[in-house]
């Protein structure tokens, strides 16, 4: 059966050339980077080379990069670290209502520990405006954390403008850029970003490795205490092969970000236009142009997102829905709700996310299969009278 993977926002395939770069560190070069002998020093060199690759991709300095165990850890480290270190300046944090749970649940944790969090609302496209951030900053605000691009609807936030406001007001600015790094050009200096989280497995690298960029001069205490790894910012023996994979993946992804983005936007728009042309009563979620190159997200009226997913899966297409399945009960997407969508419709969205390996043939296959599925499901829907 033909199989089409369109869930690249959940995770991506490890590139073959990234695996090739990692392989020596899973086999012959197994030393601990902290060891002084040949095996250790070769591993150490590889970690430092990867640090340079990550820093270069962001226009940062090598010593501004800390490797972590995942994007979630980078988010936790940024928020908890800044809260702990700078709480004498104030205990107010600003974020958005459409963040990933790695941010939202960390904020809830901080609220339990005496911090106050403002969750900025978003417009119908899922966007936060820089002026909203400016209006929300108070004298006791220490941190603003706004995601670079949304993982459900793909909306890209006005990061440069938000960064400028934060710098002007003297408030630290963190961005969860897990969905954006390797897909959208990022320059931490030009964008006034103080802290940035990223994760390898969202850009065709391995799972279980991420990084936090911390601008020079900002102190972020460690989450993990122990050895002196990562300049005492993250104890624990380094995931050498994973770090090498992250470095290689980010280098490849950023070597031709414009070319890849152009190709992906073409495929994305073909899919969006094709769905709109062949299926009545659908609504594109997120912004039409300020959008990740690989993200397509639709609400398809009268049917449940989950039933479409099952039918797509039977036909070999891996997609996901905007709603998260929590302990058996189906919660509507907090992102779609924040965008003003009614509860009923927030259940029924379909997310198709493309990757480097997506072909035009894949798009054509989805456009062949999906409309038929929708017709079938609508015929069975008690809500549909079309
Ligand atoms: C995937 C994702 C994360 C979490 O990254 P992990 O490496 O899986 O922990 C955080 N934020 C966003 C926006 C994501 O898409």
Coordinates of C-alpha atoms and ligand atoms in Angstrom, one line a residue:
X1 CA 0.0 0.0 0.0
X2 CA 1.1 3.5 -0.7
X3 CA 2.1 5.3 2.5
X4 CA 2.2 9.1 2.9
X5 CA 3.6 10.6 6.1
X6 CA 2.0 14.0 6.7
X7 CA 2.6 14.4 10.4
X8 CA 5.9 16.3 10.3
X9 CA 4.9 18.7 13.0
X10 CA 4.8 15.7 15.4
X11 CA 8.1 14.4 14.3
X12 CA 10.2 14.0 11.2
X13 CA 12.2 11.2 9.6
X14 CA 15.9 11.1 10.4
X15 CA 17.8 12.0 7.3
X16 CA 20.1 9.4 5.9
X17 CA 23.1 11.8 5.8
X18 CA 22.4 12.8 9.4
X19 CA 22.4 9.2 10.5
X20 CA 25.7 8.8 8.6
X21 CA 27.2 11.7 10.6
X22 CA 26.0 10.2 13.9
X23 CA 27.1 6.6 13.2
X24 CA 30.8 6.9 14.2
X25 CA 29.7 8.2 17.7
X26 CA 27.4 5.2 18.2
X27 CA 30.2 2.8 17.3
X28 CA 34.0 3.5 17.4
X29 CA 34.2 6.9 19.0
X30 CA 32.4 6.1 22.2
X31 CA 34.5 8.1 24.7
X32 CA 33.1 10.4 27.3
X33 CA 33.6 14.0 26.1
X34 CA 34.9 14.9 29.6
X35 CA 37.7 12.3 29.4
X36 CA 41.2 13.5 28.5
X37 CA 42.3 10.6 26.4
X38 CA 41.9 10.2 22.6
X39 CA 38.4 8.7 22.7
X40 CA 37.2 11.5 25.0
X41 CA 38.8 14.3 23.0
X42 CA 37.4 13.0 19.7
X43 CA 33.9 13.0 21.2
X44 CA 34.5 16.5 22.8
X45 CA 35.6 17.8 19.4
X46 CA 32.4 16.5 17.8
X47 CA 30.2 18.2 20.4
X48 CA 32.0 21.5 20.0
X49 CA 31.7 21.2 16.2
X50 CA 27.9 20.6 16.6
X51 CA 27.7 23.6 18.9
X52 CA 29.3 25.8 16.2
X53 CA 26.8 24.4 13.6
X54 CA 23.8 25.3 15.8
X55 CA 25.2 28.7 16.7
X56 CA 25.9 29.5 13.1
X57 CA 22.4 28.6 12.1
X58 CA 21.0 31.2 14.5
X59 CA 23.7 33.9 14.1
X60 CA 24.7 33.2 17.7
X61 CA 28.1 32.6 19.4
X62 CA 29.1 29.1 20.2
X63 CA 29.2 29.7 24.0
X64 CA 25.6 30.9 23.8
X65 CA 24.3 27.3 23.0
X66 CA 23.4 24.8 25.7
X67 CA 22.5 21.3 24.6
X68 CA 19.4 19.7 26.3
X69 CA 17.5 16.4 26.2
X70 CA 14.7 17.8 24.1
X71 CA 12.7 21.0 23.2
X72 CA 10.6 20.6 26.3
X73 CA 13.7 20.7 28.5
X74 CA 14.9 23.8 26.8
X75 CA 11.5 25.5 27.4
X76 CA 11.5 24.5 31.1
X77 CA 15.1 25.6 31.6
X78 CA 14.4 29.0 30.0
X79 CA 11.2 29.8 32.0
X80 CA 12.1 28.2 35.4
X81 CA 15.7 29.5 35.1
X82 CA 14.8 33.1 34.4
X83 CA 12.0 33.0 37.0
X84 CA 14.4 31.7 39.7
X85 CA 17.3 34.0 38.8
X86 CA 15.5 37.3 38.3
X87 CA 12.5 37.0 40.7
X88 CA 13.9 39.8 42.8
X89 CA 13.2 42.2 39.9
X90 CA 9.6 41.0 39.7
X91 CA 7.4 37.9 39.4
X92 CA 5.3 38.7 36.3
X93 CA 5.6 36.6 33.1
X94 CA 3.8 37.2 29.7
X95 CA 3.1 34.4 27.3
X96 CA 0.3 33.6 24.8
X97 CA -2.7 31.4 25.0
X98 CA -1.6 29.3 22.0
X99 CA 1.8 28.0 23.3
X100 CA 2.8 24.4 23.3
X101 CA 2.1 22.6 26.6
X102 CA 5.9 22.6 27.4
X103 CA 5.4 26.4 27.9
X104 CA 1.8 26.5 29.3
X105 CA 2.3 23.7 31.9
X106 CA 5.6 25.3 33.0
X107 CA 3.8 28.6 33.4
X108 CA 1.1 26.8 35.5
X109 CA 3.9 25.3 37.6
X110 CA 5.4 28.8 38.1
X111 CA 1.9 30.2 39.0
X112 CA 1.8 27.6 41.9
X113 CA 5.1 29.0 43.0
X114 CA 4.1 32.6 43.4
X115 CA 4.6 33.9 39.8
X116 CA 1.8 35.7 37.9
X117 CA 1.3 34.9 34.3
X118 CA -0.5 36.8 31.6
X119 CA -1.8 34.7 28.8
X120 CA -2.2 37.0 25.8
X121 CA -5.2 36.4 23.6
X122 CA -4.7 35.8 19.8
X123 CA -6.6 37.0 16.8
X124 CA -8.6 34.8 14.4
X125 CA -5.3 33.6 12.8
X126 CA -3.7 32.7 16.1
X127 CA -1.4 35.7 16.1
X128 CA -0.2 37.9 18.9
X129 CA 0.7 41.5 18.0
X130 CA 3.7 43.4 19.4
X131 CA 1.4 46.1 20.6
X132 CA -0.4 43.6 22.9
X133 CA 2.9 42.7 24.4
X134 CA 3.8 46.3 24.9
X135 CA 0.5 47.0 26.7
X136 CA 0.9 43.9 28.9
X137 CA 4.5 44.7 30.2
X138 CA 4.5 46.0 33.7
X139 CA 7.2 47.2 36.0
X140 CA 7.4 43.8 37.6
X141 CA 7.5 41.9 34.3
X142 CA 10.7 39.8 33.9
X143 CA 10.0 37.6 30.9
X144 CA 8.0 37.4 27.7
X145 CA 7.7 34.0 26.0
X146 CA 6.0 33.9 22.7
X147 CA 6.4 31.0 20.3
X148 CA 8.0 31.6 16.9
X149 CA 5.5 29.5 15.0
X150 CA 2.5 27.5 16.1
X151 CA 2.6 23.8 16.0
X152 CA -1.1 23.3 15.2
X153 CA -2.0 26.0 12.8
X154 CA 1.4 27.0 11.6
X155 CA 1.0 30.8 12.2
X156 CA 4.3 32.7 12.3
X157 CA 4.4 35.3 15.0
X158 CA 5.8 38.9 14.5
X159 CA 8.9 37.9 16.4
X160 CA 11.2 40.7 15.4
X161 CA 8.6 43.3 16.4
X162 CA 8.0 41.6 19.8
X163 CA 11.7 41.3 20.3
X164 CA 12.1 45.0 19.7
X165 CA 9.4 45.9 22.3
X166 CA 11.0 43.6 24.9
X167 CA 14.5 45.0 24.3
X168 CA 13.2 48.6 24.6
X169 CA 11.4 47.8 27.8
X170 CA 14.3 45.8 29.3
X171 CA 12.4 42.6 29.6
X172 CA 13.9 39.2 28.6
X173 CA 12.4 37.7 25.5
X174 CA 12.2 33.9 25.0
X175 CA 10.8 32.1 22.0
X176 CA 9.9 28.5 21.6
X177 CA 11.2 28.1 18.0
X178 CA 10.9 24.3 17.9
X179 CA 8.6 24.4 14.8
X180 CA 10.5 27.2 13.1
X181 CA 14.2 26.4 13.3
X182 CA 15.4 24.9 10.0
X183 CA 12.1 26.0 8.3
X184 CA 12.2 29.8 8.6
X185 CA 15.3 32.0 8.6
X186 CA 16.2 33.0 12.2
X187 CA 18.7 35.6 13.3
X188 CA 18.7 36.0 17.1
X189 CA 20.7 39.3 17.0
X190 CA 18.5 41.0 14.3
X191 CA 15.4 39.7 16.0
X192 CA 16.4 40.8 19.6
X193 CA 15.9 37.3 20.9
X194 CA 17.4 36.6 24.3
X195 CA 16.5 32.9 24.7
X196 CA 15.4 30.4 22.1
X197 CA 14.4 26.7 22.3
X198 CA 14.9 24.2 19.5
X199 CA 14.6 20.4 19.0
X200 CA 16.4 18.1 16.6
X201 CA 13.5 15.8 15.7
X202 CA 11.4 18.5 14.2
X203 CA 14.0 19.2 11.6
X204 CA 14.9 15.7 10.4
X205 CA 17.4 15.1 13.2
X206 CA 17.2 12.5 16.0
X207 CA 14.8 12.4 18.9
X208 CA 15.9 13.2 22.4
X209 CA 18.1 16.2 21.8
X210 CA 17.5 19.9 21.8
X211 CA 19.2 23.2 22.6
X212 CA 18.6 26.4 24.4
X213 CA 20.2 29.6 23.1
X214 CA 21.0 32.0 26.0
X215 CA 22.3 35.4 25.0
X216 CA 25.7 36.3 26.5
X217 CA 25.3 38.0 29.9
X218 CA 22.0 36.3 30.8
X219 CA 22.2 33.9 33.7
X220 CA 20.1 30.8 33.5
X221 CA 20.6 28.4 36.4
X222 CA 20.7 24.6 35.6
X223 CA 17.7 22.3 35.9
X224 CA 19.9 19.4 36.4
X225 CA 22.7 19.4 39.0
X226 CA 25.7 17.1 38.9
X227 CA 28.8 17.2 36.7
X228 CA 30.4 20.2 35.0
X229 CA 29.1 19.5 31.5
X230 CA 27.8 22.3 29.3
X231 CA 29.7 24.9 31.3
X232 CA 27.9 23.8 34.4
X233 CA 24.5 24.7 32.8
X234 CA 23.3 21.1 32.2
X235 CA 24.8 18.2 34.1
X236 CA 24.9 14.7 32.7
X237 CA 27.1 13.0 30.1
X238 CA 26.4 14.4 26.7
X239 CA 24.2 12.5 24.2
X240 CA 27.2 12.8 21.7
X241 CA 25.6 11.0 18.7
X242 CA 22.4 12.9 19.2
X243 CA 24.2 16.3 19.5
X244 CA 26.2 15.5 16.3
X245 CA 22.9 14.6 14.6
X246 CA 21.4 17.9 15.7
X247 CA 24.4 19.9 14.4
X248 CA 24.3 18.1 11.0
X249 CA 20.5 18.4 10.6
X250 CA 20.5 22.1 11.4
X251 CA 23.4 22.7 9.1
X252 CA 21.7 20.9 6.2
X253 CA 18.3 22.5 6.9
X254 CA 19.7 26.0 7.1
X255 CA 22.1 25.7 4.1
X256 CA 19.2 26.3 1.6
X257 CA 16.3 27.5 3.7
X258 CA 15.0 29.6 0.9
X259 CA 15.1 26.9 -1.7
X260 CA 13.4 24.3 0.6
X261 CA 10.9 26.8 1.8
X262 CA 9.9 27.8 -1.8
X263 CA 9.4 24.1 -2.7
X264 CA 7.4 23.4 0.4
X265 CA 5.2 26.5 0.1
X266 CA 4.4 25.4 -3.5
X267 CA 3.3 21.9 -2.3
X268 CA 1.5 23.4 0.7
X269 CA -0.5 25.8 -1.4
X270 CA -1.2 23.1 -3.9
X271 CA -2.7 21.1 -1.1
X272 CA -4.6 24.0 0.4
X273 CA -6.0 25.1 -2.9
X274 CA -6.8 21.6 -3.9
X275 CA -8.8 20.9 -0.7
X276 CA -10.7 24.2 -1.0
X277 CA -11.5 23.4 -4.6
X278 CA -12.7 19.8 -4.1
X279 CA -14.4 19.9 -0.7
X280 CA -17.3 22.3 0.1
X281 CA -17.6 23.9 3.6
X282 CA -14.0 23.8 4.8
X283 CA -12.1 26.5 6.6
X284 CA -8.4 27.0 6.5
X285 CA -7.1 27.5 10.1
X286 CA -4.2 29.9 10.7
X287 CA -2.9 32.7 8.5
X288 CA -2.8 32.2 4.8
X289 CA 0.6 33.7 4.2
X290 CA 2.3 34.2 7.6
X291 CA 2.4 30.4 7.8
X292 CA 5.0 27.6 8.2
X293 CA 6.0 26.3 4.8
X294 CA 4.9 22.7 5.7
X295 CA 1.6 23.4 7.6
X296 CA -1.9 22.7 6.4
X297 CA -4.8 22.8 8.9
X298 CA -8.5 22.7 8.0
X299 CA -11.8 22.5 9.8
X300 CA -14.0 20.3 7.8
X301 CA -17.6 21.0 8.8
X302 CA -20.1 18.3 10.0
X303 CA -17.4 15.6 10.7
X304 CA -15.1 14.7 13.6
X305 CA -11.4 15.1 13.1
X306 CA -10.8 11.6 14.5
X307 CA -13.0 9.9 12.0
X308 CA -11.1 11.5 9.1
X309 CA -7.8 10.5 10.6
X310 CA -8.9 6.8 10.9
X311 CA -10.1 6.8 7.3
X312 CA -6.9 8.5 6.1
X313 CA -4.8 5.9 8.0
X314 CA -6.7 3.1 6.4
X315 CA -5.7 4.6 3.1
X316 CA -2.0 4.9 4.1
X317 CA -2.0 8.6 5.0
X318 CA -0.6 9.6 8.4
X319 CA -2.1 12.9 9.6
X320 CA -3.2 14.4 12.9
X321 CA -6.0 16.4 14.3
X322 CA -5.8 19.7 16.1
X323 CA -7.3 18.2 19.2
X324 CA -5.2 16.3 21.7
X325 CA -6.5 13.0 23.2
X326 CA -6.2 13.2 26.9
X327 CA -6.9 10.2 29.1
X328 CA -9.7 8.9 26.9
X329 CA -11.7 12.1 26.7
X330 CA -11.3 14.2 23.6
X331 CA -10.4 17.8 24.6
X332 CA -10.9 20.4 21.9
X333 CA -7.7 22.2 20.8
X334 CA -6.8 25.1 23.1
X335 CA -5.3 26.8 20.1
X336 CA -8.5 26.7 18.0
X337 CA -10.5 27.8 21.0
X338 CA -8.2 30.7 21.6
X339 CA -8.7 31.7 18.0
X340 CA -12.4 32.1 18.7
X341 CA -13.6 28.8 17.2
X342 CA -16.7 27.3 18.9
X343 CA -16.3 24.1 21.0
X344 CA -18.0 21.9 18.4
X345 CA -15.8 22.9 15.5
X346 CA -12.6 22.9 17.6
X347 CA -12.9 19.1 17.8
X348 CA -12.9 18.6 14.1
X349 CA -9.7 19.9 12.6
X350 CA -7.3 18.1 10.3
X351 CA -3.6 18.9 10.3
X352 CA -1.4 17.8 7.4
X353 CA 2.2 18.7 7.8
X354 CA 4.8 18.3 5.1
X355 CA 8.5 17.4 5.4
X356 CA 11.6 17.6 3.2
X357 CA 10.7 14.2 1.8
X358 CA 7.2 15.1 0.8
X359 CA 6.6 14.8 -3.0
X360 CA 4.1 16.3 -5.4
X361 CA 2.9 12.7 -5.9
X362 CA 2.1 12.6 -2.1
X363 CA 0.0 15.8 -2.4
X364 CA -1.9 14.4 -5.4
X365 CA -2.6 11.2 -3.5
X366 CA -4.1 13.1 -0.6
X367 CA -6.2 15.2 -3.0
X368 CA -7.4 12.0 -4.6
X369 CA -8.3 10.2 -1.3
X370 CA -9.5 13.0 1.1
X371 CA -12.5 14.3 -0.8
X372 CA -14.0 10.8 -1.1
X373 CA -13.5 10.2 2.6
X374 CA -15.3 13.5 3.4
X375 CA -18.3 12.6 1.1
X376 CA -18.6 9.2 2.8
X377 CA -18.4 10.6 6.4
X378 CA -20.8 13.4 5.7
X379 CA -23.3 11.0 4.3
X380 CA -23.2 9.2 7.7
X381 CA -23.2 12.5 9.7
X382 CA -26.5 13.4 11.4
X383 CA -25.5 17.1 11.2
X384 CA -25.1 17.1 7.5
X385 CA -28.0 17.9 5.2
X386 CA -26.2 18.8 2.0
Ligands
LIG1 C1 7.5 19.5 19.6 C2 7.5 20.8 20.2 C3 8.0 21.0 21.5 C4 8.6 19.9 22.3 O1 9.8 19.4 21.8 P1 10.4 18.0 22.2 O2 11.8 17.9 21.7 O3 9.5 16.9 21.6 O4 10.3 17.9 23.7 C5 7.9 22.2 22.1 N1 7.3 23.2 21.4 C6 6.8 23.1 20.2 C7 6.2 24.3 19.5 C8 6.8 21.9 19.6 O5 6.3 21.7 18.4

